[in-house]
Amino acid sequence: MNLFKKTYWLIYPILIVVFMFIFDQLYTMDNFLLKGGICAVLAFIISPRKK
C-alpha cells in the first residue's frame, strides 16, 4: 500500500498513454484533442480512487 501512495500520481498518465495506443490501433483519428479527451475520460473512470 505504501508503493501505491508514492506512485499514485503516475496512474493517470500511464492509463492515458495506454488508452491512446489502444484507441489508435482500433480507430485512426487525426484530431488529437478529441482522442486525448476520450482517453482522459476513460482513464478517469477506470483509475482507482484514493481515500
Tab-separated table of N, CA and C in Angstrom:
chain	number	residue	atom	x	y	z
A	1	MET	N	0.822	-1.191	0.000
A	1	MET	CA	0.000	0.000	0.000
A	1	MET	C	0.863	1.250	0.000
A	2	ASN	N	2.052	1.142	0.571
A	2	ASN	CA	2.961	2.277	0.609
A	2	ASN	C	3.425	2.657	-0.793
A	3	LEU	N	3.664	1.655	-1.625
A	3	LEU	CA	4.079	1.911	-3.004
A	3	LEU	C	2.966	2.599	-3.778
A	4	PHE	N	1.717	2.217	-3.528
A	4	PHE	CA	0.574	2.848	-4.191
A	4	PHE	C	0.481	4.324	-3.842
A	5	LYS	N	0.740	4.672	-2.598
A	5	LYS	CA	0.684	6.072	-2.187
A	5	LYS	C	1.783	6.894	-2.835
A	6	LYS	N	2.948	6.288	-3.068
A	6	LYS	CA	4.062	7.015	-3.660
A	6	LYS	C	3.904	7.195	-5.167
A	7	THR	N	3.282	6.236	-5.834
A	7	THR	CA	3.185	6.282	-7.291
A	7	THR	C	1.775	6.579	-7.785
A	8	TYR	N	0.900	7.087	-6.942
A	8	TYR	CA	-0.478	7.350	-7.331
A	8	TYR	C	-0.573	8.367	-8.462
A	9	TRP	N	0.278	9.360	-8.476
A	9	TRP	CA	0.229	10.414	-9.486
A	9	TRP	C	0.614	9.908	-10.873
A	10	LEU	N	1.220	8.723	-10.971
A	10	LEU	CA	1.598	8.156	-12.266
A	10	LEU	C	0.473	7.376	-12.948
A	11	ILE	N	-0.575	7.063	-12.226
A	11	ILE	CA	-1.615	6.202	-12.770
A	11	ILE	C	-2.345	6.871	-13.931
A	12	TYR	N	-2.742	8.132	-13.792
A	12	TYR	CA	-3.476	8.810	-14.861
A	12	TYR	C	-2.678	8.912	-16.154
A	13	PRO	N	-1.439	9.404	-16.132
A	13	PRO	CA	-0.696	9.487	-17.402
A	13	PRO	C	-0.442	8.135	-18.054
A	14	ILE	N	-0.174	7.121	-17.253
A	14	ILE	CA	0.072	5.792	-17.819
A	14	ILE	C	-1.202	5.252	-18.473
A	15	LEU	N	-2.338	5.418	-17.811
A	15	LEU	CA	-3.598	4.951	-18.391
A	15	LEU	C	-3.953	5.724	-19.651
A	16	ILE	N	-3.701	7.022	-19.674
A	16	ILE	CA	-3.991	7.825	-20.867
A	16	ILE	C	-3.149	7.350	-22.040
A	17	VAL	N	-1.873	7.092	-21.820
A	17	VAL	CA	-0.999	6.619	-22.901
A	17	VAL	C	-1.434	5.239	-23.381
A	18	VAL	N	-1.782	4.359	-22.467
A	18	VAL	CA	-2.237	3.016	-22.849
A	18	VAL	C	-3.518	3.097	-23.671
A	19	PHE	N	-4.468	3.917	-23.235
A	19	PHE	CA	-5.704	4.068	-23.995
A	19	PHE	C	-5.458	4.719	-25.345
A	20	MET	N	-4.488	5.621	-25.438
A	20	MET	CA	-4.166	6.228	-26.732
A	20	MET	C	-3.625	5.183	-27.699
A	21	PHE	N	-2.760	4.295	-27.222
A	21	PHE	CA	-2.248	3.231	-28.089
A	21	PHE	C	-3.372	2.305	-28.545
A	22	ILE	N	-4.243	1.932	-27.622
A	22	ILE	CA	-5.358	1.042	-27.967
A	22	ILE	C	-6.314	1.743	-28.934
A	23	PHE	N	-6.639	2.990	-28.642
A	23	PHE	CA	-7.564	3.741	-29.480
A	23	PHE	C	-6.977	3.978	-30.866
A	24	ASP	N	-5.668	4.170	-30.950
A	24	ASP	CA	-5.007	4.378	-32.232
A	24	ASP	C	-5.022	3.110	-33.080
A	25	GLN	N	-4.937	1.951	-32.446
A	25	GLN	CA	-4.987	0.693	-33.180
A	25	GLN	C	-6.404	0.378	-33.677
A	26	LEU	N	-7.397	0.728	-32.891
A	26	LEU	CA	-8.774	0.418	-33.259
A	26	LEU	C	-9.358	1.422	-34.248
A	27	TYR	N	-9.048	2.689	-34.074
A	27	TYR	CA	-9.677	3.731	-34.879
A	27	TYR	C	-8.663	4.839	-35.127
A	28	THR	N	-8.358	5.100	-36.383
A	28	THR	CA	-7.399	6.158	-36.705
A	28	THR	C	-8.127	7.487	-36.783
A	29	MET	N	-7.629	8.444	-36.038
A	29	MET	CA	-8.252	9.760	-35.970
A	29	MET	C	-7.156	10.820	-36.020
A	30	ASP	N	-7.376	11.878	-36.774
A	30	ASP	CA	-6.385	12.939	-36.881
A	30	ASP	C	-6.530	13.994	-35.789
A	31	ASN	N	-7.689	14.086	-35.181
A	31	ASN	CA	-7.928	15.095	-34.161
A	31	ASN	C	-7.343	14.626	-32.824
A	32	PHE	N	-6.205	15.205	-32.463
A	32	PHE	CA	-5.502	14.780	-31.249
A	32	PHE	C	-6.258	15.191	-29.993
A	33	LEU	N	-6.885	16.355	-29.998
A	33	LEU	CA	-7.602	16.813	-28.807
A	33	LEU	C	-8.809	15.930	-28.490
A	34	LEU	N	-9.524	15.513	-29.504
A	34	LEU	CA	-10.667	14.630	-29.275
A	34	LEU	C	-10.211	13.266	-28.762
A	35	LYS	N	-9.163	12.732	-29.378
A	35	LYS	CA	-8.630	11.436	-28.943
A	35	LYS	C	-8.085	11.535	-27.512
A	36	GLY	N	-7.379	12.611	-27.207
A	36	GLY	CA	-6.863	12.801	-25.855
A	36	GLY	C	-7.964	12.975	-24.829
A	37	GLY	N	-9.021	13.664	-25.209
A	37	GLY	CA	-10.152	13.852	-24.301
A	37	GLY	C	-10.870	12.554	-23.999
A	38	ILE	N	-11.088	11.754	-25.024
A	38	ILE	CA	-11.742	10.456	-24.824
A	38	ILE	C	-10.889	9.561	-23.939
A	39	CYS	N	-9.596	9.545	-24.189
A	39	CYS	CA	-8.686	8.708	-23.390
A	39	CYS	C	-8.593	9.199	-21.949
A	40	ALA	N	-8.627	10.519	-21.749
A	40	ALA	CA	-8.569	11.062	-20.385
A	40	ALA	C	-9.828	10.700	-19.601
A	41	VAL	N	-10.980	10.757	-20.250
A	41	VAL	CA	-12.228	10.383	-19.578
A	41	VAL	C	-12.215	8.899	-19.215
A	42	LEU	N	-11.759	8.059	-20.141
A	42	LEU	CA	-11.669	6.624	-19.845
A	42	LEU	C	-10.688	6.353	-18.699
A	43	ALA	N	-9.558	7.059	-18.686
A	43	ALA	CA	-8.584	6.874	-17.612
A	43	ALA	C	-9.154	7.307	-16.267
A	44	PHE	N	-9.949	8.373	-16.263
A	44	PHE	CA	-10.567	8.841	-15.018
A	44	PHE	C	-11.580	7.831	-14.493
A	45	ILE	N	-12.346	7.221	-15.405
A	45	ILE	CA	-13.365	6.251	-14.991
A	45	ILE	C	-12.717	4.963	-14.478
A	46	ILE	N	-11.657	4.500	-15.133
A	46	ILE	CA	-11.040	3.210	-14.802
A	46	ILE	C	-10.098	3.294	-13.595
A	47	SER	N	-9.505	4.445	-13.350
A	47	SER	CA	-8.466	4.550	-12.323
A	47	SER	C	-9.038	4.325	-10.918
A	48	PRO	N	-8.194	3.822	-10.021
A	48	PRO	CA	-8.647	3.594	-8.650
A	48	PRO	C	-8.811	4.913	-7.897
A	49	ARG	N	-9.663	4.926	-6.943
A	49	ARG	CA	-9.938	6.118	-6.145
A	49	ARG	C	-9.044	6.122	-4.900
A	50	LYS	N	-8.506	7.278	-4.611
A	50	LYS	CA	-7.663	7.436	-3.420
A	50	LYS	C	-8.549	7.882	-2.261
A	51	LYS	N	-8.443	7.191	-1.144
A	51	LYS	CA	-9.272	7.536	0.027
A	51	LYS	C	-8.444	8.220	1.076
